[in-house]
């Protein structure tokens, strides 16, 4: 299985909105509403931010939102804050009952 | 509060077998949910290794399937990872996690670095 495709890096200024894309195929992202997003700060464990495309776990800021169109899922962060600077990974369930991650996106808050 | 803690050797020789254990506290493995392993080579992205349900279903990353075994010890509320014939490419931080409905990870361990070197 091939990794999902994410941009290597994105950046934005405080208060702005940014969107990170995650592109797969009809066998993973496009075939199921089972995309999740994780935030990872250096040296820390990943943190679940979005599950099942657009659901936020309890405790996650509503500045984080997810969506999907066709084979591409997106994570949008609005009202960007310095603490949002981190690596972000998408993941999808696949038609083979496996899971696949994206390559990760480094978010820089300018 | 669900907590997961990985343990095992931090250094493994090439061609040998990597063995790690994940101790779960705050939740019984037999109460449901899937459980799994993920790894992250230094400076690189996340890679799913495999997941299982305590009563039998186990799924592995196709690229690792021939070398991976995940097992569970319900009496100790822990599960294990074995990766055989390791090479330097298997050097990574290995993490265990819980998966609600088998499709996303909600609780993670802190991870443990395993280096493959002679």
CSV table of C-alpha atoms in Angstrom, one decimal:
chain,number,residue,atom,x,y,z
A,1,UNK,CA,0.0,0.0,0.0
A,2,UNK,CA,1.3,3.5,-0.8
A,3,UNK,CA,1.4,6.3,1.7
A,4,UNK,CA,-1.1,9.0,1.4
A,5,UNK,CA,0.2,12.3,-0.2
A,6,UNK,CA,0.5,15.4,2.0
A,7,UNK,CA,2.4,18.6,1.3
A,8,UNK,CA,5.8,18.6,3.0
A,9,UNK,CA,5.2,21.9,4.6
A,10,UNK,CA,2.7,24.7,5.0
A,11,UNK,CA,2.9,28.0,6.9
A,12,UNK,CA,0.7,30.8,8.1
A,13,UNK,CA,0.6,33.8,10.3
A,14,UNK,CA,-1.1,34.0,13.6
A,15,UNK,CA,-4.9,34.4,13.2
A,16,UNK,CA,-4.9,33.1,9.7
A,17,UNK,CA,-6.4,29.9,8.4
A,18,UNK,CA,-4.4,27.1,6.7
A,19,UNK,CA,-5.5,23.9,5.0
A,20,UNK,CA,-3.5,20.7,4.8
A,21,UNK,CA,-4.5,18.2,2.0
A,22,UNK,CA,-4.2,14.4,2.1
A,23,UNK,CA,-4.6,12.6,-1.2
A,24,UNK,CA,-5.2,8.9,-1.6
A,25,UNK,CA,-7.2,6.6,-3.8
A,26,UNK,CA,-10.6,5.1,-4.1
A,27,UNK,CA,-9.3,2.2,-2.1
A,28,UNK,CA,-8.7,4.3,1.0
A,29,UNK,CA,-9.5,8.0,1.4
A,30,UNK,CA,-12.2,8.0,-1.4
A,31,UNK,CA,-13.7,4.7,-0.4
A,32,UNK,CA,-14.5,5.3,3.2
A,33,UNK,CA,-15.3,8.2,5.6
A,34,UNK,CA,-12.5,6.9,7.9
A,35,UNK,CA,-9.9,9.6,7.6
A,36,UNK,CA,-8.2,10.7,10.8
A,37,UNK,CA,-5.7,13.5,11.6
A,38,UNK,CA,-2.9,13.6,14.2
A,39,UNK,CA,-0.8,16.5,15.6
A,40,UNK,CA,2.7,15.7,16.7
A,41,UNK,CA,5.0,18.1,18.5
A,42,UNK,CA,8.8,17.3,18.6
A,43,UNK,CA,9.6,14.4,20.9
A,44,UNK,CA,5.9,13.8,21.8
A,45,UNK,CA,3.4,11.2,20.9
A,46,UNK,CA,0.9,12.0,18.2
A,47,UNK,CA,-2.5,13.4,19.3
A,48,UNK,CA,-5.8,12.6,17.6
A,49,UNK,CA,-7.3,15.8,16.3
A,50,UNK,CA,-10.0,14.6,13.8
A,51,UNK,CA,-11.5,11.1,13.2
A,52,UNK,CA,-14.0,9.8,10.7
A,53,UNK,CA,-13.2,12.8,8.4
A,54,UNK,CA,-14.8,15.5,10.4
A,55,UNK,CA,-15.3,14.5,14.0
A,56,UNK,CA,-13.4,16.2,16.8
A,57,UNK,CA,-12.6,14.2,20.0
A,58,UNK,CA,-13.5,15.8,23.3
A,59,UNK,CA,-11.0,18.5,24.3
A,60,UNK,CA,-9.8,19.4,20.8
A,61,UNK,CA,-10.3,23.0,19.8
A,62,UNK,CA,-13.1,23.8,17.3
A,63,UNK,CA,-10.5,25.7,15.4
A,64,UNK,CA,-9.6,22.3,13.9
A,65,UNK,CA,-12.0,20.9,11.2
A,66,UNK,CA,-11.9,18.2,8.7
A,67,UNK,CA,-13.5,17.5,5.3
A,68,UNK,CA,-13.3,15.3,2.3
A,69,UNK,CA,-14.0,15.5,-1.4
A,70,UNK,CA,-13.4,12.5,-3.6
A,71,UNK,CA,-9.9,11.0,-2.9
A,72,UNK,CA,-8.7,14.1,-1.0
A,73,UNK,CA,-9.2,14.9,2.6
A,74,UNK,CA,-8.4,18.2,4.2
A,75,UNK,CA,-7.6,19.5,7.7
A,76,UNK,CA,-8.3,23.2,8.3
A,77,UNK,CA,-6.9,25.1,11.2
A,78,UNK,CA,-8.5,28.5,11.7
A,79,UNK,CA,-7.3,31.3,13.9
A,80,UNK,CA,-3.8,30.0,13.8
A,81,UNK,CA,-1.8,30.1,17.0
A,82,UNK,CA,1.8,29.6,17.9
A,83,UNK,CA,1.0,26.3,19.7
A,84,UNK,CA,-0.4,24.9,16.5
A,85,UNK,CA,3.2,24.7,15.1
A,86,UNK,CA,3.8,20.9,14.7
A,87,UNK,CA,3.8,18.0,12.3
A,88,UNK,CA,0.4,16.8,11.1
A,89,UNK,CA,-0.4,13.4,9.7
A,90,UNK,CA,-3.5,12.0,8.0
A,91,UNK,CA,-4.4,8.3,8.1
A,92,UNK,CA,-7.1,6.3,6.3
A,93,UNK,CA,-8.7,2.9,6.6
A,94,UNK,CA,-8.2,0.9,3.4
A,95,UNK,CA,-10.1,-1.7,1.4
A,96,UNK,CA,-7.7,-4.4,2.7
A,97,UNK,CA,-8.7,-3.7,6.3
A,98,UNK,CA,-5.4,-2.0,6.9
A,99,UNK,CA,-4.4,1.5,7.8
A,100,UNK,CA,-2.1,3.9,5.9
A,101,UNK,CA,-0.6,7.2,7.0
A,102,UNK,CA,0.4,10.2,5.0
A,103,UNK,CA,4.0,11.4,4.8
A,104,UNK,CA,3.3,14.2,7.2
A,105,UNK,CA,3.2,18.0,6.9
A,106,UNK,CA,5.3,20.4,8.9
A,107,UNK,CA,3.2,23.5,9.9
A,108,UNK,CA,5.2,26.7,10.6
A,109,UNK,CA,3.5,29.6,12.3
A,110,UNK,CA,5.3,32.7,11.1
B,1,UNK,CA,-7.4,7.3,32.3
B,2,UNK,CA,-6.1,4.9,29.7
B,3,UNK,CA,-2.3,4.6,29.7
B,4,UNK,CA,0.0,2.6,27.4
B,5,UNK,CA,3.7,1.9,28.1
B,6,UNK,CA,6.1,0.3,25.7
B,7,UNK,CA,9.1,-1.7,27.0
B,8,UNK,CA,11.9,-3.8,25.5
B,9,UNK,CA,15.5,-3.7,24.4
B,10,UNK,CA,16.7,-0.4,22.9
B,11,UNK,CA,19.4,-2.1,20.8
B,12,UNK,CA,18.9,-5.1,18.5
B,13,UNK,CA,21.6,-6.7,16.2
B,14,UNK,CA,20.9,-7.0,12.5
B,15,UNK,CA,19.2,-10.3,11.5
B,16,UNK,CA,17.9,-10.8,15.0
B,17,UNK,CA,14.3,-10.4,16.3
B,18,UNK,CA,12.9,-7.2,17.8
B,19,UNK,CA,10.6,-7.8,20.7
B,20,UNK,CA,8.5,-5.2,22.5
B,21,UNK,CA,5.7,-5.2,25.0
B,22,UNK,CA,2.9,-2.7,25.6
B,23,UNK,CA,1.4,-2.7,29.1
B,24,UNK,CA,-2.1,-1.2,29.2
B,25,UNK,CA,-3.6,0.4,32.4
B,26,UNK,CA,-6.9,2.0,33.0
B,27,UNK,CA,-8.7,-0.2,30.5
B,28,UNK,CA,-9.0,-3.9,30.0
B,29,UNK,CA,-7.9,-5.1,26.6
B,30,UNK,CA,-10.8,-7.6,26.7
B,31,UNK,CA,-13.4,-4.9,27.2
B,32,UNK,CA,-13.2,-4.1,23.5
B,33,UNK,CA,-11.5,-1.9,21.0
B,34,UNK,CA,-8.6,-2.7,18.7
B,35,UNK,CA,-5.0,-2.3,19.7
B,36,UNK,CA,-1.9,-1.8,17.6
B,37,UNK,CA,1.7,-0.8,16.8
B,38,UNK,CA,3.1,2.1,14.9
B,39,UNK,CA,6.7,3.1,14.2
B,40,UNK,CA,8.5,6.3,13.2
B,41,UNK,CA,12.1,6.2,11.9
B,42,UNK,CA,14.1,9.2,13.2
B,43,UNK,CA,13.2,12.3,11.3
B,44,UNK,CA,10.6,10.5,9.2
B,45,UNK,CA,6.8,9.9,9.2
B,46,UNK,CA,4.5,7.4,10.9
B,47,UNK,CA,4.1,3.8,9.6
B,48,UNK,CA,1.3,1.5,10.8
B,49,UNK,CA,2.7,-1.9,11.7
B,50,UNK,CA,-0.5,-3.8,12.6
B,51,UNK,CA,-3.6,-4.0,14.7
B,52,UNK,CA,-5.6,-6.7,16.5
B,53,UNK,CA,-8.8,-7.4,18.4
B,54,UNK,CA,-8.3,-9.5,21.5
B,55,UNK,CA,-10.7,-12.2,20.4
B,56,UNK,CA,-8.8,-13.0,17.3
B,57,UNK,CA,-8.7,-10.6,14.3
B,58,UNK,CA,-5.2,-9.4,13.4
B,59,UNK,CA,-4.2,-7.2,10.5
B,60,UNK,CA,-0.6,-6.4,9.4
B,61,UNK,CA,1.0,-3.9,7.1
B,62,UNK,CA,1.5,-5.8,3.8
B,63,UNK,CA,5.1,-4.5,3.6
B,64,UNK,CA,6.0,-6.1,7.0
B,65,UNK,CA,3.6,-9.0,7.2
B,66,UNK,CA,6.1,-11.7,6.5
B,67,UNK,CA,8.2,-10.6,9.5
B,68,UNK,CA,5.7,-9.3,12.1
B,69,UNK,CA,3.7,-11.1,14.8
B,70,UNK,CA,1.4,-9.3,17.3
B,71,UNK,CA,0.2,-11.3,20.3
B,72,UNK,CA,-1.8,-10.6,23.4
B,73,UNK,CA,-1.5,-11.7,27.1
B,74,UNK,CA,-4.9,-10.9,28.5
B,75,UNK,CA,-3.9,-12.1,32.0
B,76,UNK,CA,-1.3,-9.3,32.1
B,77,UNK,CA,-3.4,-6.8,30.1
B,78,UNK,CA,-0.6,-6.4,27.6
B,79,UNK,CA,0.3,-7.1,24.1
B,80,UNK,CA,3.5,-7.7,22.2
B,81,UNK,CA,5.3,-7.1,18.9
B,82,UNK,CA,7.9,-9.3,17.3
B,83,UNK,CA,9.7,-8.2,14.2
B,84,UNK,CA,12.1,-10.7,12.7
B,85,UNK,CA,15.2,-10.4,10.6
B,86,UNK,CA,15.7,-6.7,11.4
B,87,UNK,CA,18.0,-4.4,9.5
B,88,UNK,CA,19.1,-0.8,10.0
B,89,UNK,CA,15.9,0.3,8.2
B,90,UNK,CA,13.9,-1.0,11.2
B,91,UNK,CA,15.5,1.6,13.5
B,92,UNK,CA,12.6,3.7,14.8
B,93,UNK,CA,10.5,4.8,17.7
B,94,UNK,CA,7.9,2.1,18.2
B,95,UNK,CA,4.6,3.1,19.8
B,96,UNK,CA,1.6,1.2,20.8
B,97,UNK,CA,-1.9,2.6,20.7
B,98,UNK,CA,-5.7,1.9,21.1
B,99,UNK,CA,-8.0,2.0,18.2
B,100,UNK,CA,-11.7,2.6,18.6
B,101,UNK,CA,-13.5,0.7,15.7
B,102,UNK,CA,-10.1,-0.3,14.2
B,103,UNK,CA,-9.8,2.9,12.2
B,104,UNK,CA,-8.1,5.6,14.2
B,105,UNK,CA,-5.8,5.8,17.3
B,106,UNK,CA,-7.1,7.7,20.4
B,107,UNK,CA,-4.6,6.8,23.1
B,108,UNK,CA,-0.9,6.4,22.4
B,109,UNK,CA,2.1,5.3,24.4
B,110,UNK,CA,5.1,7.6,24.6
B,111,UNK,CA,7.1,5.3,22.3
B,112,UNK,CA,10.4,3.6,22.6
B,113,UNK,CA,13.5,4.0,20.4
B,114,UNK,CA,14.9,0.7,19.0
B,115,UNK,CA,18.2,0.9,17.2
B,116,UNK,CA,19.3,-1.9,14.9
B,117,UNK,CA,23.1,-2.0,15.0
B,118,UNK,CA,25.9,-4.5,15.6
